[in-house]
Short mmCIF file of C-alpha atoms in Angstrom, two decimals:
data_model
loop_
_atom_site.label_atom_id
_atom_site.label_comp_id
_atom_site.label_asym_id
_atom_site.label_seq_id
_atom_site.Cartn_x
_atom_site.Cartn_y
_atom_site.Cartn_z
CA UNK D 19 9.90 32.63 -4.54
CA UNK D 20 6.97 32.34 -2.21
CA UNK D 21 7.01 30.40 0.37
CA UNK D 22 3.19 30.24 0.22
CA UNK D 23 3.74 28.75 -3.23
CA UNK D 24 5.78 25.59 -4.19
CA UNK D 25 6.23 26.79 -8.11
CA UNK D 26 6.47 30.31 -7.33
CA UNK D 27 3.80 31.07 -9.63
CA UNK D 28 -0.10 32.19 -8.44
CA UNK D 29 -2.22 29.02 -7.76
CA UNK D 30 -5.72 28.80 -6.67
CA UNK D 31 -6.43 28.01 -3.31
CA UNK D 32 -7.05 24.04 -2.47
CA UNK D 33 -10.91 23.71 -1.98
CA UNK D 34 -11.00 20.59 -0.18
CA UNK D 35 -8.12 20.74 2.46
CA UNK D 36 -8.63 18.94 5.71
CA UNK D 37 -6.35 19.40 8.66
CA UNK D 38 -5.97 16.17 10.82
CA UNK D 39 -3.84 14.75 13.67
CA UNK D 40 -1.83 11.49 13.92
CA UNK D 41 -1.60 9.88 18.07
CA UNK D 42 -1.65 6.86 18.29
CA UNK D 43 -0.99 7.07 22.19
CA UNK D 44 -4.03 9.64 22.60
CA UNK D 45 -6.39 7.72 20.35
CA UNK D 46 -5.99 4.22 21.88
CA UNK D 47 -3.84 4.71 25.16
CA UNK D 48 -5.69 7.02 26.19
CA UNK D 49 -8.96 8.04 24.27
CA UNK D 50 -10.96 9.37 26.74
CA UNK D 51 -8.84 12.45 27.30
CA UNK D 52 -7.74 12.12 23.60
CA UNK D 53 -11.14 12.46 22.03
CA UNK D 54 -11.91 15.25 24.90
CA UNK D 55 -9.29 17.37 23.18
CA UNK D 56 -9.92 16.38 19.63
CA UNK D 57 -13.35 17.31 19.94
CA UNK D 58 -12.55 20.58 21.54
CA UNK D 59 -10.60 20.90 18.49
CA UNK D 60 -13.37 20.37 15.96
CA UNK D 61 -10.93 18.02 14.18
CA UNK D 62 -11.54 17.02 11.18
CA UNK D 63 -9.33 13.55 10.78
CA UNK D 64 -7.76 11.35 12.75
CA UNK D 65 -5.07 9.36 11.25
CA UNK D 66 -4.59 5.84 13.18
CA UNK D 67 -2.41 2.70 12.43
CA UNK D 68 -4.45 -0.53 11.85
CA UNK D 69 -1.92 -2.95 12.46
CA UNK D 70 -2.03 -6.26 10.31
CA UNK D 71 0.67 -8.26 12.66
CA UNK D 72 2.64 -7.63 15.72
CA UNK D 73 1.77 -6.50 19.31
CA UNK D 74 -0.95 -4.60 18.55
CA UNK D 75 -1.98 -6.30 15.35
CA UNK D 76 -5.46 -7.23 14.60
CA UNK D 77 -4.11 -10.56 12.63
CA UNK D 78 -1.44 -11.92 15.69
CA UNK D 79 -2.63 -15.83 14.47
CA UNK D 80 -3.31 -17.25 10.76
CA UNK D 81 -7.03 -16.52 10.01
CA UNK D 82 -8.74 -19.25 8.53
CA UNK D 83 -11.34 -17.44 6.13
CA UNK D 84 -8.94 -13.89 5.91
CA UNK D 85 -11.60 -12.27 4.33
CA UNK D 86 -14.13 -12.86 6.66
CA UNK D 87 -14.00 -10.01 9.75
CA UNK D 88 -15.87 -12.40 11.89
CA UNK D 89 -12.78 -14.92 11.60
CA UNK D 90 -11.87 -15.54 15.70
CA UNK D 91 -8.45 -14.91 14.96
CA UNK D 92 -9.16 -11.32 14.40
CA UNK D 93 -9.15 -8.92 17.23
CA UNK D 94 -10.80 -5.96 16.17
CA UNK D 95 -11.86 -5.01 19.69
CA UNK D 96 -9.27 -1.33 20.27
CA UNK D 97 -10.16 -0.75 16.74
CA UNK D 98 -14.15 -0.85 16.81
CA UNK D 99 -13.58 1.12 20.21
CA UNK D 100 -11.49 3.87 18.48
CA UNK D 101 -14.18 4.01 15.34
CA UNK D 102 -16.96 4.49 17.54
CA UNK D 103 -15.59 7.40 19.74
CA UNK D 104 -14.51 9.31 16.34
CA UNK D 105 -17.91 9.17 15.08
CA UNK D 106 -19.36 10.53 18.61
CA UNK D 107 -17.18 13.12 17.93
CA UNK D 108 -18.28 13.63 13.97
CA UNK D 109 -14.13 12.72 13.19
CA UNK D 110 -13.34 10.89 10.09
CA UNK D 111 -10.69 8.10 10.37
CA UNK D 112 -7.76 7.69 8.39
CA UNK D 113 -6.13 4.59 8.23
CA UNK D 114 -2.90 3.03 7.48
CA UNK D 115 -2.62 -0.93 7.61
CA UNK D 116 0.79 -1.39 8.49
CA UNK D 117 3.32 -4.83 9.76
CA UNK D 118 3.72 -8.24 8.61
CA UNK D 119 2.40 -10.92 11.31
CA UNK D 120 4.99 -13.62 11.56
CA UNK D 121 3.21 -16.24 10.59
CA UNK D 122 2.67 -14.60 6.83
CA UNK D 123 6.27 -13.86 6.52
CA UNK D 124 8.08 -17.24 8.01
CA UNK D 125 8.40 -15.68 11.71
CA UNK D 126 10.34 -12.54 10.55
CA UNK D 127 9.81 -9.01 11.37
CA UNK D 128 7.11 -6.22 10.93
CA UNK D 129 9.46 -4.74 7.61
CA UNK D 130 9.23 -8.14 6.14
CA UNK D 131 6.77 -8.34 3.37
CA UNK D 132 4.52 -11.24 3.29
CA UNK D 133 5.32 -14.56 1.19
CA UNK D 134 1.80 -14.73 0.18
CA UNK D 135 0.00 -11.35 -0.99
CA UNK D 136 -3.19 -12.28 -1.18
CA UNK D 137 -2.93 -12.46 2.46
CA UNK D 138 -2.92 -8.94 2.75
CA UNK D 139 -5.56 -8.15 -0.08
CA UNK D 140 -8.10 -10.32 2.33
CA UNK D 141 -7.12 -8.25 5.79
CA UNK D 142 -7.74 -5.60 3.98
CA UNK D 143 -11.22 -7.10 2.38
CA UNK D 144 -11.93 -7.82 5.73
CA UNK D 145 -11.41 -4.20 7.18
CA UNK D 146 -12.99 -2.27 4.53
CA UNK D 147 -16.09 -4.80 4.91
CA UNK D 148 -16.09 -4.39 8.48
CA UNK D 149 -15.74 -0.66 8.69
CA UNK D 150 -18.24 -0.44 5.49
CA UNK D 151 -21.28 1.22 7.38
CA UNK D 152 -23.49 -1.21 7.48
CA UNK D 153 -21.29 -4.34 9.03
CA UNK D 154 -22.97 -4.87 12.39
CA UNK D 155 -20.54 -7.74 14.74
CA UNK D 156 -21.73 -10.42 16.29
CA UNK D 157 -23.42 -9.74 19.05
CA UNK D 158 -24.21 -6.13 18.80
CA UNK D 159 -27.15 -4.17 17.72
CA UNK D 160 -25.77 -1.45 15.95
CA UNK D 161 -23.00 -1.25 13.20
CA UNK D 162 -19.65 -0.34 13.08
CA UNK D 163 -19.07 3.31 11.95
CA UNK D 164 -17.75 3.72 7.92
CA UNK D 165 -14.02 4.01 7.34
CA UNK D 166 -13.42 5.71 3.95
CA UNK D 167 -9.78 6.67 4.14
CA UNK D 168 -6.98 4.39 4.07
CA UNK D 169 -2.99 5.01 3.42
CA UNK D 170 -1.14 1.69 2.18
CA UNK D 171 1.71 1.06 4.50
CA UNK D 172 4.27 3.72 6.23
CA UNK D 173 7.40 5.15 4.67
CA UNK D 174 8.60 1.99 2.44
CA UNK D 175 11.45 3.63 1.30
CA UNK D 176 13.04 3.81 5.01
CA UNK D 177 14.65 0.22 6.14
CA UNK D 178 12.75 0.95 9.58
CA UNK D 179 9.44 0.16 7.38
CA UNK D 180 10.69 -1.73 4.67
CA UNK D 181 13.49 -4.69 3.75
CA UNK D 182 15.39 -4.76 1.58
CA UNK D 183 15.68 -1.68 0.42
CA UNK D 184 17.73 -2.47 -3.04
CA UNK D 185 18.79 -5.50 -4.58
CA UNK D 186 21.86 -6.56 -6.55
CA UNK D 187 20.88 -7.70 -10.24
CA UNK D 188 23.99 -8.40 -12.14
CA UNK D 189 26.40 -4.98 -11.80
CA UNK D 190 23.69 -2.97 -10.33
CA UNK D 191 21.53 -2.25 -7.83
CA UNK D 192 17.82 -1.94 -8.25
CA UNK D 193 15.27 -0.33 -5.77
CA UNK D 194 13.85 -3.26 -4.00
CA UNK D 195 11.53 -1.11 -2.02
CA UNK D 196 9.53 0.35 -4.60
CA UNK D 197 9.28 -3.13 -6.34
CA UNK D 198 7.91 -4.85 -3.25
CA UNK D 199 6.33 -1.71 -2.17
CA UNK D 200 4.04 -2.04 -5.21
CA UNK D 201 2.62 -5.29 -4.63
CA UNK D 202 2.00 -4.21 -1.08
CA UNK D 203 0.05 -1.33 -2.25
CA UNK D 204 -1.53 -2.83 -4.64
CA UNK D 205 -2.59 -5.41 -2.48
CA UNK D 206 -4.20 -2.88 -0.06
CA UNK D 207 -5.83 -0.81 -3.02
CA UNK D 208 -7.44 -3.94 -4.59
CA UNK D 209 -8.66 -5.36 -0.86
CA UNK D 210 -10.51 -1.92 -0.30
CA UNK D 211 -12.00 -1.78 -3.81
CA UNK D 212 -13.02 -4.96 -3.80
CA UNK D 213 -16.21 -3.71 -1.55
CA UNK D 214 -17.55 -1.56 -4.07
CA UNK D 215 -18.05 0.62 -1.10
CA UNK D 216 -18.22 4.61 -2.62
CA UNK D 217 -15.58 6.60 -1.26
CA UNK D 218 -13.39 4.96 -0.79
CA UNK D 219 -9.96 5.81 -1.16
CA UNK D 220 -6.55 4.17 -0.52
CA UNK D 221 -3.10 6.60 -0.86
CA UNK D 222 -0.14 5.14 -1.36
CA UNK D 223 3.79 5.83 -0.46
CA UNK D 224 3.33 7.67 2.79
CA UNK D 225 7.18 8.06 2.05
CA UNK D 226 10.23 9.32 4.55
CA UNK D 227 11.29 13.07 3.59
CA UNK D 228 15.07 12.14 2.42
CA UNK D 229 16.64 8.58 1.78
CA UNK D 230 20.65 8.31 0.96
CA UNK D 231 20.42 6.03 -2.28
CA UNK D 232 23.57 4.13 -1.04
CA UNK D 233 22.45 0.56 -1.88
CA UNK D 234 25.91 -0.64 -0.51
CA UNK D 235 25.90 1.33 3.20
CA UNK D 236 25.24 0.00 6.78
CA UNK D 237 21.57 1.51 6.43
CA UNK D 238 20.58 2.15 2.68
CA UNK D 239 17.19 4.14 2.38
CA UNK D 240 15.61 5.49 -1.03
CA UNK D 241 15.28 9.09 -1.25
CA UNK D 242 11.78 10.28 -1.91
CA UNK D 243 11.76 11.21 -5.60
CA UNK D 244 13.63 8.28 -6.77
CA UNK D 245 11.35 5.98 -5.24
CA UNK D 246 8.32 7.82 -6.71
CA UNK D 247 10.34 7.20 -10.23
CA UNK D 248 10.78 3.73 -9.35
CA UNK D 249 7.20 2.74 -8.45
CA UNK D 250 5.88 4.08 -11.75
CA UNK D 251 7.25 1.25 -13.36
CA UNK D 252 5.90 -1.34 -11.27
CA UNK D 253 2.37 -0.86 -12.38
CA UNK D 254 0.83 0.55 -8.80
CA UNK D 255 -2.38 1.53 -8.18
CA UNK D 256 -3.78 4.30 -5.63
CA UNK D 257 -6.41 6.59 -5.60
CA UNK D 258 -3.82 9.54 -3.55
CA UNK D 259 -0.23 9.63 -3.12
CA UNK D 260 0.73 10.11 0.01
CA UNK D 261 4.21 11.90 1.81
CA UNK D 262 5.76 13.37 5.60
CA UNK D 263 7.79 16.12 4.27
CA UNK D 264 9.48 16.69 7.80
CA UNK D 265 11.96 19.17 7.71
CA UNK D 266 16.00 18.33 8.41
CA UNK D 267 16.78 20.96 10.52
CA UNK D 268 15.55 23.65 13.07
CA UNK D 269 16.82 26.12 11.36
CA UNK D 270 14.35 25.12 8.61
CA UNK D 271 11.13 27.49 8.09
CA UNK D 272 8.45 25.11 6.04
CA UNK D 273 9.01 27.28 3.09
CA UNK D 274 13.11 26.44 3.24
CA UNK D 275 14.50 24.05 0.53
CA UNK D 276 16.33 21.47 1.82
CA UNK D 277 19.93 21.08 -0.15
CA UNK D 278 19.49 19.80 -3.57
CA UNK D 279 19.15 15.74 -4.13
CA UNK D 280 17.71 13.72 -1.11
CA UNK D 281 15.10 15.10 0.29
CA UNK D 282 11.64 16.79 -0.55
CA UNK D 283 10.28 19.06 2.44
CA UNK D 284 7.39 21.24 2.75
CA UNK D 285 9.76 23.69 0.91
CA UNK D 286 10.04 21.89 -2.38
CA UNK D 287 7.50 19.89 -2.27
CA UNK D 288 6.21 21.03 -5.84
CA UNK D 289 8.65 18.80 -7.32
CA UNK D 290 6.79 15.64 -5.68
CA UNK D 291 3.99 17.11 -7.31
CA UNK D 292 5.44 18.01 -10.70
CA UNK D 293 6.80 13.77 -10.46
CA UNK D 294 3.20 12.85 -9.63
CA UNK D 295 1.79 14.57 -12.42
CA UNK D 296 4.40 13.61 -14.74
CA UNK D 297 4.14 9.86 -14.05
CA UNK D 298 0.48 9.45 -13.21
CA UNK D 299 -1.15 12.27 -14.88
CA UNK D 300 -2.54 15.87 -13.26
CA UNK D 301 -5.77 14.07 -11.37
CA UNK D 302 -3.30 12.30 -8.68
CA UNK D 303 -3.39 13.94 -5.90
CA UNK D 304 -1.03 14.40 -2.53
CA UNK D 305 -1.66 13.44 1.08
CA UNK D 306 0.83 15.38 3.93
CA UNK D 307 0.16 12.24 6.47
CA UNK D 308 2.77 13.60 8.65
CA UNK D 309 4.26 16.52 9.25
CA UNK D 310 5.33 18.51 12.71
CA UNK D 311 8.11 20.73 14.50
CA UNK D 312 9.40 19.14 17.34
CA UNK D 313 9.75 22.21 20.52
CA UNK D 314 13.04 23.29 23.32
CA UNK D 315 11.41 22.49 25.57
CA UNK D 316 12.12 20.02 25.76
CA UNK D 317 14.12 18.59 22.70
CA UNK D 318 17.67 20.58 22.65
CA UNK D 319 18.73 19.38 19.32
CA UNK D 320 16.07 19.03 17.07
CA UNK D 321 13.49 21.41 18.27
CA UNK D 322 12.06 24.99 17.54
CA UNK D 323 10.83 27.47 20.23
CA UNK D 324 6.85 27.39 21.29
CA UNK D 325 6.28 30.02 19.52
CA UNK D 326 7.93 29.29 16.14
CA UNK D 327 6.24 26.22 16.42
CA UNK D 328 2.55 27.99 16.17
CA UNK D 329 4.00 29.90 13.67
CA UNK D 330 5.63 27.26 11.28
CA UNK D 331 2.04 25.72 11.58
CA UNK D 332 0.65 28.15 9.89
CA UNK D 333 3.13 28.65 7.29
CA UNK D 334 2.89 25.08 6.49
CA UNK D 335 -0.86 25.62 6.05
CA UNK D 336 -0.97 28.34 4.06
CA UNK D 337 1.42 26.28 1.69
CA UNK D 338 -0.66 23.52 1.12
CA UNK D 339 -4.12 25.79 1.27
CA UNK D 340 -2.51 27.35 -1.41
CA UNK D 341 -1.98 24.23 -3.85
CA UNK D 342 -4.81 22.69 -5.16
CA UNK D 343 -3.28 19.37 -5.53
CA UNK D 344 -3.08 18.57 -2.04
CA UNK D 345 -6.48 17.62 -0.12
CA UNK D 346 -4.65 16.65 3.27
CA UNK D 347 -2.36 17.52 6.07
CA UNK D 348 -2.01 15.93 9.24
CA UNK D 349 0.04 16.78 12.53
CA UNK D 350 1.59 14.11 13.99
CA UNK D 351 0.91 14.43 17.72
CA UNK D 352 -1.56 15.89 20.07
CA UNK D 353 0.74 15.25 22.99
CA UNK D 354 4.62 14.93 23.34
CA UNK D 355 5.50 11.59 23.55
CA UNK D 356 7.97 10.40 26.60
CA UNK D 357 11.29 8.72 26.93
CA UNK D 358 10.92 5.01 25.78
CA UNK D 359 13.05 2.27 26.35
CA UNK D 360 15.73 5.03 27.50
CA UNK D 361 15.03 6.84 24.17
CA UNK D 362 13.85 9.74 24.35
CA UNK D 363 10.14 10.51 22.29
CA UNK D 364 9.04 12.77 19.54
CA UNK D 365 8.20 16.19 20.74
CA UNK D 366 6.08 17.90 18.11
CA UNK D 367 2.88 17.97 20.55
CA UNK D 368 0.27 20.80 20.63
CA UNK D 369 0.70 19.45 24.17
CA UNK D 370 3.56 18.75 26.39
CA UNK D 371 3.36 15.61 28.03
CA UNK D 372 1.62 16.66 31.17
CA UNK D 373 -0.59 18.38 29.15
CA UNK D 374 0.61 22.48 29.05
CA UNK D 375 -0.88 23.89 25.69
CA UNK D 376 1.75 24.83 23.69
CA UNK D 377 0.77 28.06 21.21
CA UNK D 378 0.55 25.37 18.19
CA UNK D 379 -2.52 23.94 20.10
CA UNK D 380 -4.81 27.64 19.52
CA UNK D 381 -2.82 27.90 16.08
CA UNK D 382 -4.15 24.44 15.38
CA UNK D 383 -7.91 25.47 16.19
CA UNK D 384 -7.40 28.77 14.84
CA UNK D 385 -6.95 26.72 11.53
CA UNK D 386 -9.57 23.81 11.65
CA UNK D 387 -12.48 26.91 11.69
#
């Protein structure tokens, strides 16, 4: 089979792929180098979070009009920043509204869902009416630039995103996630809508590469396909599915299949495709909103030379340039990220940390043109 193909049959090539990058850090920690070096890139998209709650949420108090984006509990402030310096640079925005404040989940954490749904249909009202176009805040002359592209949530079948996972009804276990999961993107998918605004489109699952399906273990996760199976009976809406096929090992090329059952990678990832079609018909179509090789240097375990990592690039491209059902794939990180509360960061840069091109980082340009 071709690696270059996920069915191992011919297939045109995908006419309207767009390469993108996902850094947080760069795009709001530190966005005037960031945007430097995704203009230099000609980059196409820029996936961001937009959080809803915690530290860096937009909604950190109870808004009293939620669907109002002039409501003084909203911060919007590093977000406006952000949307402006992508459209100086002519880079669309992707983005995913993510975390539960406390006060719309009885002062639990970001995975918690919210008691009240409609609370999250208004925030995201509110954002899609803000970034519309032609929203101009109070006090400025000019408005905001347009946000088309938005992806409900982040990996809801991993706990780290998403509890409960499953739920005990009578002798069984039922997949909690994708239940809940559902309202949340349906939530999200009828707040954008609700603008009328053309263009608009919201994806849906963004969902972890492998899950256990062990309802009854210390961590329980839902692997990818059976939560896709699960969600199409829960009546959800979304104009794009969405998916981070990360591989599970280094010694992983992107056309490798993982082993058979939990997980769906960049090598088999026609069979998200063939359950996409087969639950929501052949015009669905698939978002990559994360995928990466982490590098040794300086990861030991988990990473792939420099050079394999330019290379794997470009073997993951030419798999999804190569299926027309997939419009998107994004590289999470410009720049490794460092050691964090004693933890060490993700290393699947173009960029080390003190900002050494890696051969992924000409690979990546190489691409974009």
């Amino acid at each position: 089979m071709s690696p270059s193909s996920p069915s191992g049959r011919s297939m045109r090539a995908s006419p309207a792929l767009k390469l993108g990058i996902y850094d947080d850090a760069e795009a709001f920690g530190h966005p005037t180098r960031g945007f430097a070096l995704f203009k230099r890139l000609h980059l196409p998209i820029l996936r961001v979070s937009l959080h809803w709650g915690g530290p860096l949420g937009v909604a950190r108090r109870r808004p009293e009009d939620a669907a109002d984006p002039n409501d003084p509990a909203y911060n919007w402030g590093p977000f406006d920043q952000m949307m402006i310096r992508a459209a100086d640079a002519g880079i669309k925005v992707m983005a995913t509204i993510v975390g539960t404040p406390r006060w719309a989940n009885g002062g639990k954490a970001l995975y918690v869902p919210p008691r009240d749904i409609s609370d999250l249909r208004k925030f995201s009202f509110s954002a899609a009416t803000r970034y519309s176009g032609d929203f101009v805040p109070e006090g400025a002359a000019d408005p905001l630039p347009a946000l088309r592209l938005y992806v409900a949530w982040l990996e809801p079948n991993n706990p780290v995103f998403l509890r409960p996972q499953f739920r005990k009804v009578g002798k069984r276990y039922v997949v909690q996630s994708a239940i809940t999961y559902a309202r949340i993107c349906n939530a999200i998918y009828a707040g954008v809508h609700s603008t009328k605004i053309r263009g608009e489109k919201v994806a849906c699952g963004g969902t972890a590469p492998r899950g256990n399906n062990r309802a009854r273990s210390s961590r329980p996760s839902v692997s990818p396909l059976i939560f896709l199976k699960a969600l199409s009976r829960t009546g959800a809406r979304f104009d794009a599915y969405a998916h981070n096929p990360y591989y599970g090992n280094p010694s992983e090329a992107p056309g490798t299949k993982p082993p058979a059952g939990t997980a769906v990678t960049m090598g088999n990832i026609g069979d998200l495709l063939r359950d996409l079609k087969r639950y929501y018909g052949p015009s669905k179509h698939l978002w990559i909103t994360e995928y990466g090789y982490q590098t040794k240097p300086p990861d030991p375990l988990f990473g792939v030379s420099w050079a394999k990592q330019a290379t794997y690039l470009q073997q993951a491209y030419q798999i999804v340039r190569r299926t027309p059902r997939i419009d998107v794939m994004i590289w999470f990180l410009l720049r490794d990220e460092p050691r964090k509360a004693g933890r060490d960061g993700w290393q699947s840069g173009l960029m080390t940390i003190r900002g050494q091109r890696k051969p992924a980082f000409n690979m990546f340009a190489r691409l974009v043109r």
